[in-house]
Each structure stands twice: as structure tokens, then as C-alpha cells.
Coordinates of C-alpha atoms and ligand atoms in Angstrom, one line a residue:
M1 CA 101.7 -31.6 42.3
S2 CA 101.2 -35.3 41.1
E3 CA 98.5 -37.5 42.3
I4 CA 98.4 -41.0 42.7
I5 CA 95.7 -42.4 40.5
P6 CA 94.7 -45.7 41.7
P7 CA 94.5 -48.3 38.8
I8 CA 91.2 -48.6 37.4
P9 CA 89.8 -52.2 38.6
V10 CA 89.4 -54.4 35.6
P11 CA 86.4 -56.8 36.2
V12 CA 87.3 -60.3 36.0
P13 CA 84.9 -61.3 32.6
S14 CA 83.4 -64.5 34.7
L15 CA 82.4 -62.4 37.0
V16 CA 80.5 -59.3 35.4
P17 CA 77.0 -59.7 35.8
S18 CA 75.5 -60.3 32.7
P19 CA 71.5 -59.6 33.0
V20 CA 71.2 -58.5 29.6
R21 CA 72.0 -62.1 27.9
G22 CA 70.0 -61.5 24.4
A23 CA 68.3 -58.0 25.1
P24 CA 69.1 -54.5 23.8
T25 CA 70.8 -52.4 26.2
W26 CA 70.2 -48.6 25.9
D27 CA 72.2 -45.8 27.6
I28 CA 69.3 -43.2 27.7
D29 CA 68.4 -41.6 31.2
P30 CA 64.3 -41.6 31.0
Y31 CA 64.4 -39.1 33.9
S32 CA 66.7 -36.2 32.2
R33 CA 64.7 -33.2 31.7
D34 CA 64.9 -33.7 27.7
V35 CA 63.3 -36.9 28.2
L36 CA 60.5 -35.8 30.6
L37 CA 59.7 -33.0 28.2
N38 CA 59.4 -35.1 25.2
L39 CA 58.1 -38.4 26.2
E40 CA 56.8 -39.4 22.8
A41 CA 60.5 -40.1 21.8
W42 CA 61.5 -42.0 24.7
Y43 CA 58.1 -44.0 24.1
D44 CA 58.9 -44.8 20.4
G45 CA 62.8 -45.3 21.2
L46 CA 62.0 -47.7 23.9
R47 CA 58.9 -49.9 21.9
E48 CA 61.4 -50.0 18.5
R49 CA 64.2 -51.5 20.6
G50 CA 62.5 -54.3 21.7
P51 CA 59.7 -56.0 23.9
I52 CA 62.0 -55.7 26.9
V53 CA 65.3 -53.1 27.2
W54 CA 68.2 -53.1 29.9
L55 CA 68.4 -49.2 31.0
S56 CA 72.3 -49.1 31.7
H57 CA 72.3 -45.9 33.5
Y58 CA 69.9 -47.0 36.2
G59 CA 70.7 -50.9 36.0
C60 CA 66.8 -51.7 35.8
W61 CA 64.8 -53.0 33.0
A62 CA 62.2 -51.2 30.7
I63 CA 59.0 -52.5 29.0
G64 CA 56.9 -50.6 26.6
H65 CA 55.0 -53.1 24.6
F66 CA 51.4 -52.9 25.2
E67 CA 50.9 -56.8 25.6
V68 CA 54.2 -57.0 27.7
V69 CA 53.2 -54.4 30.3
R70 CA 50.0 -55.8 30.5
E71 CA 51.4 -59.2 31.4
V72 CA 53.3 -57.8 34.0
F73 CA 51.1 -56.0 35.4
A74 CA 48.7 -58.9 35.7
D75 CA 51.0 -61.0 37.4
W76 CA 51.5 -59.7 41.0
Q77 CA 53.2 -63.0 42.0
R78 CA 56.1 -62.7 39.7
F79 CA 56.2 -58.8 39.7
G80 CA 55.4 -57.3 43.0
S81 CA 54.7 -53.6 44.6
A82 CA 56.1 -54.4 48.0
R83 CA 59.4 -53.2 47.3
G84 CA 58.0 -50.0 45.8
V85 CA 56.6 -49.1 42.7
G86 CA 59.4 -46.6 41.9
L87 CA 63.0 -46.9 40.9
A88 CA 64.0 -47.5 44.8
D89 CA 64.2 -50.8 45.8
F90 CA 62.5 -50.4 49.5
A91 CA 64.4 -54.0 50.5
R92 CA 67.7 -51.8 50.1
E93 CA 66.8 -48.2 50.8
Q94 CA 64.5 -46.7 53.4
P95 CA 61.4 -44.9 51.5
W96 CA 60.9 -41.5 51.8
R97 CA 57.9 -41.9 53.8
P98 CA 56.1 -44.8 55.7
P99 CA 55.1 -47.4 52.4
S100 CA 51.4 -46.8 51.2
I101 CA 49.5 -50.2 52.6
L102 CA 47.5 -50.0 49.3
L103 CA 49.8 -49.3 46.6
E104 CA 53.5 -50.8 48.0
V105 CA 52.2 -53.6 49.4
D106 CA 51.3 -57.3 48.2
P107 CA 48.9 -59.9 48.6
P108 CA 47.4 -61.0 51.2
D109 CA 48.4 -57.7 52.9
H110 CA 47.2 -55.9 50.4
D111 CA 43.6 -57.4 49.9
R112 CA 42.2 -56.0 53.1
T113 CA 43.0 -52.8 52.8
R114 CA 42.1 -52.7 48.9
K115 CA 38.8 -54.2 50.1
V116 CA 37.9 -51.4 52.2
M117 CA 39.0 -48.7 49.8
M118 CA 36.8 -50.6 47.0
R119 CA 33.8 -50.0 49.1
T120 CA 34.1 -46.5 49.4
M121 CA 34.1 -46.0 45.8
T122 CA 31.3 -48.4 44.4
P123 CA 28.9 -46.8 42.2
R124 CA 26.3 -46.9 45.0
A125 CA 28.7 -45.0 47.1
L126 CA 29.5 -42.5 44.8
A127 CA 25.8 -41.8 43.6
G128 CA 26.1 -38.6 46.0
L129 CA 29.0 -37.4 44.2
E130 CA 27.7 -36.8 40.6
A131 CA 25.2 -33.7 41.5
P132 CA 27.8 -31.7 43.6
M133 CA 30.6 -32.4 40.7
R134 CA 28.3 -31.3 38.0
R135 CA 27.3 -28.5 39.9
E136 CA 30.8 -27.4 40.6
A137 CA 31.9 -28.0 36.9
E138 CA 28.9 -26.1 35.6
A139 CA 29.7 -23.0 37.8
L140 CA 33.3 -22.8 37.1
V141 CA 32.6 -23.0 33.3
E142 CA 30.3 -20.1 33.7
R143 CA 33.3 -18.0 35.6
L144 CA 35.7 -18.8 33.2
L145 CA 33.3 -17.6 30.4
Q146 CA 33.1 -14.4 31.9
R147 CA 36.7 -14.1 31.8
D148 CA 39.0 -13.0 28.6
T149 CA 41.5 -15.4 29.3
F150 CA 42.5 -18.3 32.0
D151 CA 45.2 -20.6 32.7
A152 CA 44.5 -24.1 31.8
V153 CA 46.1 -25.5 34.3
K154 CA 45.7 -23.0 37.7
D155 CA 42.4 -22.0 36.8
L156 CA 40.7 -25.2 35.4
A157 CA 42.6 -28.2 35.5
E158 CA 43.9 -27.6 39.3
A159 CA 41.1 -25.5 40.6
Y160 CA 38.6 -28.1 39.9
P161 CA 39.8 -31.4 41.4
L162 CA 41.2 -29.0 44.4
K163 CA 37.7 -28.1 45.1
V164 CA 35.5 -31.3 44.4
F165 CA 38.0 -34.0 45.5
P166 CA 38.8 -32.9 49.0
D167 CA 35.2 -31.9 49.2
A168 CA 34.3 -35.7 48.7
V169 CA 37.1 -36.7 51.1
G170 CA 35.5 -34.3 53.8
L171 CA 38.6 -32.1 54.2
N172 CA 37.8 -28.2 55.2
A173 CA 38.8 -25.7 52.8
D174 CA 41.9 -24.6 54.5
D175 CA 45.7 -24.5 52.9
R176 CA 44.5 -27.1 49.6
E177 CA 47.2 -26.0 47.7
K178 CA 49.3 -28.0 49.9
L179 CA 47.6 -31.2 48.7
L180 CA 49.2 -30.3 45.0
I181 CA 52.7 -30.0 46.9
Y182 CA 52.2 -33.2 48.4
G183 CA 51.2 -35.0 45.2
A184 CA 54.2 -33.7 43.6
M185 CA 56.2 -35.4 46.5
V186 CA 54.6 -38.7 45.9
F187 CA 54.7 -38.9 42.4
N188 CA 58.1 -37.2 41.9
A189 CA 59.7 -39.7 44.8
I190 CA 59.1 -42.6 42.2
G191 CA 62.1 -41.4 40.0
P192 CA 65.8 -41.1 40.8
D193 CA 67.5 -38.8 42.8
N194 CA 67.1 -36.2 40.3
E195 CA 66.3 -32.5 40.4
V196 CA 62.6 -33.1 40.1
R197 CA 62.7 -35.4 42.9
R198 CA 64.8 -33.0 45.1
E199 CA 63.1 -30.4 44.5
S200 CA 59.8 -31.8 45.4
L201 CA 61.0 -33.6 48.5
A202 CA 62.6 -30.3 49.9
N203 CA 58.8 -29.7 50.7
A204 CA 58.5 -32.3 53.2
A205 CA 59.0 -30.7 56.4
A206 CA 56.3 -28.0 55.1
V207 CA 53.7 -30.3 54.2
V208 CA 54.1 -33.9 55.6
P209 CA 52.9 -32.8 59.0
W210 CA 49.8 -31.1 57.6
I211 CA 48.8 -33.7 55.6
T212 CA 49.0 -36.3 58.7
A213 CA 46.5 -34.2 60.3
K214 CA 44.6 -33.9 57.8
C215 CA 44.1 -37.9 57.6
A216 CA 43.0 -37.8 61.4
R217 CA 39.3 -39.0 61.8
D218 CA 38.7 -35.8 63.9
A219 CA 40.1 -33.7 61.1
L220 CA 37.5 -34.8 58.6
I221 CA 34.2 -32.7 58.4
E222 CA 30.7 -33.5 57.4
T223 CA 29.8 -33.5 53.8
D224 CA 27.0 -32.6 51.6
L225 CA 26.9 -36.0 50.6
P226 CA 24.0 -38.5 51.3
G227 CA 25.9 -40.9 53.9
S228 CA 29.4 -39.7 54.5
G229 CA 32.6 -38.6 52.8
L230 CA 35.1 -41.2 51.7
G231 CA 37.5 -40.4 54.6
E232 CA 34.6 -41.2 57.1
L233 CA 33.4 -44.2 55.0
I234 CA 37.3 -45.1 55.4
Y235 CA 37.0 -44.8 59.4
Q236 CA 33.7 -46.8 59.3
A237 CA 35.8 -50.1 58.8
V238 CA 37.6 -49.4 62.0
D239 CA 34.5 -49.6 63.8
D240 CA 33.9 -52.7 62.1
D241 CA 37.5 -54.2 63.1
E242 CA 38.4 -54.4 59.6
I243 CA 41.2 -52.3 59.9
T244 CA 43.0 -50.2 62.7
E245 CA 42.7 -46.4 63.0
A246 CA 46.3 -45.7 62.1
E247 CA 45.8 -47.9 59.0
A248 CA 42.9 -45.9 58.5
G249 CA 44.9 -42.6 58.5
L250 CA 46.9 -44.2 55.8
L251 CA 44.6 -44.9 53.4
V252 CA 43.0 -41.8 53.8
R253 CA 46.5 -40.5 53.0
S254 CA 46.4 -43.0 50.1
L255 CA 43.3 -40.8 48.9
L256 CA 45.2 -37.7 49.2
S257 CA 48.2 -39.0 47.3
A258 CA 46.6 -40.2 44.1
G259 CA 43.4 -38.4 43.6
I260 CA 44.5 -35.2 43.0
D261 CA 47.5 -34.7 40.8
T262 CA 46.3 -37.5 38.5
T263 CA 43.0 -36.0 37.7
V264 CA 44.9 -32.6 37.4
A265 CA 47.0 -34.1 34.9
S266 CA 44.1 -35.6 33.0
L267 CA 41.9 -32.4 33.2
G268 CA 44.9 -30.7 31.7
A269 CA 45.4 -33.2 28.8
A270 CA 42.1 -32.9 28.0
L271 CA 42.0 -28.8 27.7
K272 CA 45.3 -29.2 25.7
Y273 CA 44.4 -31.8 23.2
F274 CA 40.7 -30.2 22.5
S275 CA 42.3 -27.0 22.1
E276 CA 44.9 -28.5 19.5
N277 CA 42.4 -30.6 17.8
P278 CA 39.2 -28.4 17.3
S279 CA 37.8 -30.9 15.1
E280 CA 37.5 -33.2 17.7
W281 CA 35.8 -30.8 20.1
D282 CA 33.2 -30.7 17.5
I283 CA 32.2 -34.2 17.8
V284 CA 31.9 -34.0 21.6
R285 CA 30.2 -30.7 21.7
D286 CA 28.1 -31.4 19.0
D287 CA 27.2 -34.9 20.7
P288 CA 28.1 -34.8 24.5
T289 CA 27.1 -38.7 24.6
Q290 CA 30.6 -38.7 23.0
V291 CA 32.0 -37.3 26.5
R292 CA 32.6 -41.0 27.6
K293 CA 34.6 -42.2 24.9
A294 CA 36.7 -38.9 24.6
I295 CA 37.7 -39.4 28.5
E296 CA 39.3 -42.5 27.5
E297 CA 41.0 -41.2 24.3
V298 CA 42.4 -38.7 26.5
L299 CA 43.3 -41.0 29.3
R300 CA 45.1 -43.6 26.7
L301 CA 47.0 -40.7 24.8
S302 CA 48.3 -38.6 27.7
S303 CA 48.4 -41.5 30.2
P304 CA 48.8 -39.4 33.3
V305 CA 51.1 -41.7 35.2
H306 CA 53.6 -42.3 32.7
A307 CA 55.6 -45.1 34.3
F308 CA 55.7 -47.1 37.4
F309 CA 57.9 -50.1 38.5
R310 CA 57.6 -53.6 40.0
T311 CA 60.0 -55.7 41.1
A312 CA 60.7 -59.2 40.2
S313 CA 59.9 -61.6 43.2
V314 CA 61.6 -64.6 41.6
D315 CA 64.0 -65.6 38.3
T316 CA 61.9 -65.4 35.8
E317 CA 61.4 -64.5 31.8
I318 CA 59.9 -61.4 30.3
S319 CA 59.4 -62.0 26.6
G320 CA 62.4 -64.8 26.5
I321 CA 64.7 -62.5 28.6
T322 CA 65.9 -63.6 31.7
V323 CA 64.9 -61.2 34.6
S324 CA 66.8 -62.1 37.9
E325 CA 64.7 -62.1 41.6
G326 CA 65.1 -58.4 42.7
D327 CA 65.7 -56.8 39.4
K328 CA 63.3 -53.4 39.0
I329 CA 61.5 -53.2 35.9
M330 CA 60.1 -50.0 34.5
C331 CA 56.7 -50.4 33.0
V332 CA 56.0 -47.5 30.8
L333 CA 52.2 -47.2 30.7
G334 CA 52.6 -44.0 28.1
A335 CA 54.5 -46.5 25.7
A336 CA 51.8 -49.3 25.9
N337 CA 49.2 -46.7 25.3
T338 CA 50.5 -45.3 22.2
D339 CA 51.6 -48.8 20.8
P340 CA 51.4 -48.9 17.3
E341 CA 50.9 -52.9 17.8
K342 CA 47.7 -52.3 19.4
W343 CA 46.5 -48.6 18.6
P344 CA 46.2 -47.7 14.8
D345 CA 47.7 -44.3 14.0
A346 CA 48.5 -44.3 18.1
A347 CA 49.6 -41.0 18.1
R348 CA 46.5 -39.1 16.7
F349 CA 43.8 -37.9 19.3
D350 CA 40.7 -39.4 17.6
V351 CA 37.6 -39.3 20.2
T352 CA 36.0 -41.7 17.8
R353 CA 38.4 -44.5 18.4
K354 CA 38.1 -47.5 20.7
A355 CA 40.5 -46.3 23.4
A356 CA 38.5 -48.4 26.2
G357 CA 41.4 -51.1 26.4
H358 CA 44.0 -48.5 27.7
I359 CA 46.0 -49.4 30.5
A360 CA 46.4 -45.6 31.9
F361 CA 44.7 -46.7 35.3
G362 CA 47.0 -50.0 35.2
T363 CA 45.6 -53.5 35.4
G364 CA 45.6 -56.2 37.6
I365 CA 45.0 -56.2 41.4
H366 CA 46.7 -52.6 41.9
V367 CA 44.4 -51.0 39.1
C368 CA 43.4 -47.7 40.0
V369 CA 40.8 -48.2 43.0
G370 CA 39.6 -44.7 42.2
M371 CA 38.9 -44.5 38.4
A372 CA 35.2 -44.2 38.9
V373 CA 35.6 -40.6 40.7
A374 CA 38.5 -39.9 38.0
R375 CA 36.3 -40.4 35.2
L376 CA 33.0 -38.7 37.1
E377 CA 35.2 -35.6 37.5
M378 CA 36.2 -35.5 33.8
D379 CA 32.6 -36.3 32.8
A380 CA 31.5 -33.6 34.9
M381 CA 33.9 -31.1 33.4
L382 CA 33.6 -31.8 29.7
T383 CA 30.3 -32.2 29.6
A384 CA 29.8 -28.9 31.1
L385 CA 32.1 -27.5 28.7
A386 CA 30.5 -29.4 26.0
E387 CA 27.1 -27.8 26.6
R388 CA 28.2 -24.1 27.1
V389 CA 31.4 -23.9 25.0
E390 CA 31.7 -23.5 21.0
R391 CA 35.6 -23.4 20.7
I392 CA 38.7 -24.2 23.2
E393 CA 41.1 -21.5 22.0
A394 CA 44.8 -21.8 23.0
L395 CA 46.6 -18.8 23.2
E396 CA 50.0 -20.2 23.7
V397 CA 51.4 -24.0 23.2
A398 CA 50.4 -25.6 26.5
T399 CA 53.4 -27.5 27.9
W400 CA 54.4 -30.1 30.0
R401 CA 55.9 -30.1 33.4
P402 CA 58.8 -32.6 33.8
G403 CA 57.4 -35.0 36.5
N404 CA 59.3 -38.4 37.3
S405 CA 55.8 -40.4 37.0
L406 CA 53.2 -38.1 36.3
R407 CA 52.5 -36.3 32.9
T408 CA 50.9 -33.0 33.8
L409 CA 50.8 -29.4 32.0
D410 CA 52.9 -27.2 33.3
H411 CA 50.8 -24.0 32.0
G412 CA 48.7 -22.9 29.0
R413 CA 46.9 -19.7 28.5
M414 CA 43.5 -20.3 26.9
R415 CA 40.0 -18.7 26.1
L416 CA 36.5 -20.3 26.1
I417 CA 34.2 -19.0 23.1
A418 CA 30.8 -19.2 24.2
K419 CA 28.0 -21.0 21.9
K420 CA 25.7 -18.8 20.6
Ligands
OVV501 C1 50.7 -42.3 43.6 C2 50.1 -43.2 44.3 C3 49.2 -43.8 43.6 C4 48.3 -44.8 44.0 C5 48.2 -44.9 45.7 C6 49.0 -44.0 46.2 C7 50.0 -43.3 45.7 C8 49.0 -44.5 47.7 O1 49.7 -43.7 48.5 O2 48.2 -45.3 48.0

């Protein structure tokens, strides 16, 4: 049977968009399974190609030099978030959920909600969290020391944030694993319509109504924190007429979206790096005052959020290359944080280096609003380990899980060897 094969339309050269004039083009799919399982090679290839690269597979830009990523994040007027911080352009496609009123928004709308969130997470507001977080970390370390082996992900990196963060927000203890499923949806939705995204979003019907219910004011419980929980603090801004009740619900949703999987990722990375680099653990264990520096090095090297996007709000230039209004820019934080121009011996896990200038939390007006909580959780856990654990022994290679924006461990069997 013969079929009529339509002629391939030949584009008229003068009408072919040439967004890439002067810039290198790369046909890699950075959301393929292979890349997501080996992000370092992608980071290196991206930086080596130049400060800005056209990704022909998706028709977007990618940047991975430290100074360039910092410049783009720092300039919300040219590089906006309101069209989404993923590959999808909210001006063209319907977002999978009502957009975040904190993350997926530009000034001036952004500033009112940001202010409310900042107030709930000042050092003063968080002072009451420290004691329960340290207590829980110490108790978990004791339990793990009683066991022959444990899974670094399930039994520590997930177990700890799933206990302390919802406690801090004021959620009851029911069905907390749903928070991990929701977090995976939120972070995987950042990418293209690949298998990772589809598999995560398939859980929407089972999890979204639960999350929505948990964000309501009357679902929040009294916490044992002095004052009240983070959720209730957000709702107090309704009483003060700063935000509406519906906005408060969406801000609690932001806490539940961004507050758990991110710290799961950083704790998992810490366990992987310390088990694979025992001499670095020796430094922290022998001097727990080094924990604070070590946290920054874990964040730098692992970059839990490996990439988020911005959208050009105007025709502009990045590193001398013309970028058009509406173009999506993949800002590869993991590449920036391992840029050898900025970090000597960048691939090495070195707890003594000056890692504090990393942009694992982003930078600019959207810089992670929860970073003090994240650092507190990491500090509590690594300090508890440093006090009791001689060595963190890996019984297998801890492997990464493919994620469209989060670099998180999949599993890793480990053993804690107690100090004498
Ligand atoms: C993935 C992510 C990061 C930060 C904030 C939010 C989500 C949000 O839902 O506001």
C-alpha cells in the first residue's frame, strides 16, 4: 500500500528564528534519565560550552557559570518568575496547580507574601524550634546506633525532616509520607513532560486534596513551640489584614511544598559525602564547631535544587548573547556551585573550604526563605552524629534518584559506628 508522504516543508531562511546567533547550541536532553543520574557530566559539559548555551531539544537557554547564574537570579526585573520557574511557560500553558504566590510571582505581588513568610522564619521566631530539633536528632541517632544497618534515605534523611518540619508547621502526625509524594510532584513538575514528571503527577488525585485540607487554619494543631507553629504564624497575618485567608492557605502550601524534600536531599547528600570521605568526617567529629562550615560544603557540592528557570521579561543580553522576551533560561545551580572559576578543586568534598558563597539556596529576592530552618535541621542532625558517631560506614554505593529539579538520594545502606 502506498501512502502519500507530504513534502517536508522547507523553512524560508530569512524566517527561521535564529535565537542562537553567536551562542553555542547543544542538543543534549538534560532531563534524560542518564543525565539526571550523572549530573556532574552535564554540569561540566554546559560550563565548557560557554556562559550561555542554546538547548535545541527544548528551545531554551541554559547557564552554568557561577557569575552568570548569580547575575540572572539577582535581576528579577529582567528575569521573572511569574511565568513559572520550570520549563513550562505559564503564559502559554496552564500550570499543573494554582501557582505559588511566593515563588511563581514577581514584585510587587511577591513582596507582600514574602514579608509574611520572612517574619515567620526570623532567628527570633525560630528560637523555639532549636531545642525540639536537637532533641529529635539526638534520639534518632541513638535509635540508629542500636541497629546493625539502616537506610540513609528512609531511616534518616526522610525520617528526620518528616518528624521535625511538620511538627514545626503544626500538622498532626497522620499520613506524613504523603508530604514526600507531594514534594516530588512539585519538584518534578519543574521539568518537561518526561516519565519522572508523569509518574509523580499521577499521584495528584490521591495527594492534592489531602494537602489542601492540611493547609486550612483549623487543621493546624497547637505546637510545643513557645508562641505558635509556623502555620499559625502565617494565619495571624490574616487577622492583621495583611493577607487573605485563601492566601494564608497557599503560603502554608508553600511551606509543605518546599520545606521537606529539600532537607531530605541535603541530609542524604551529607550522609553520602561523609561516608565516602571518612577523613572529612574525622574533621567534623573531632571538632563539632566545624559542622556549620561542613553544612555549606554539603549544600555547595550537592546543590539540592540542581536547576530552576527564569523567563526573560524583556529583550536583553546575557554574556553578550541576545535573549528575547519570553525566552526560558535554565539556571543550573549545580553547575554554578561546581564552577572551577569560582571553586578550586570544585568536585572535591572539602569541609574546610570557604563554601559560604554558594547559591544552593538561590540568591536575590527569591532566595530560600526557609534557609534558616534548613540549616538548623542540618546542624541538629550533623551535631548529634558528630557527638556520638566515630564513623559512617557505607555498605553500598548510595545512589541518586532521577529528579527534574531536586537532586536527592534514592537509597544507601549504612551503619553507624559508635564512639568508644
Ligand atoms: C519548589 C518550591 C520551592 C520554593 C517554594 C515553593 C515551591 C512554593 O510552593 O512556594
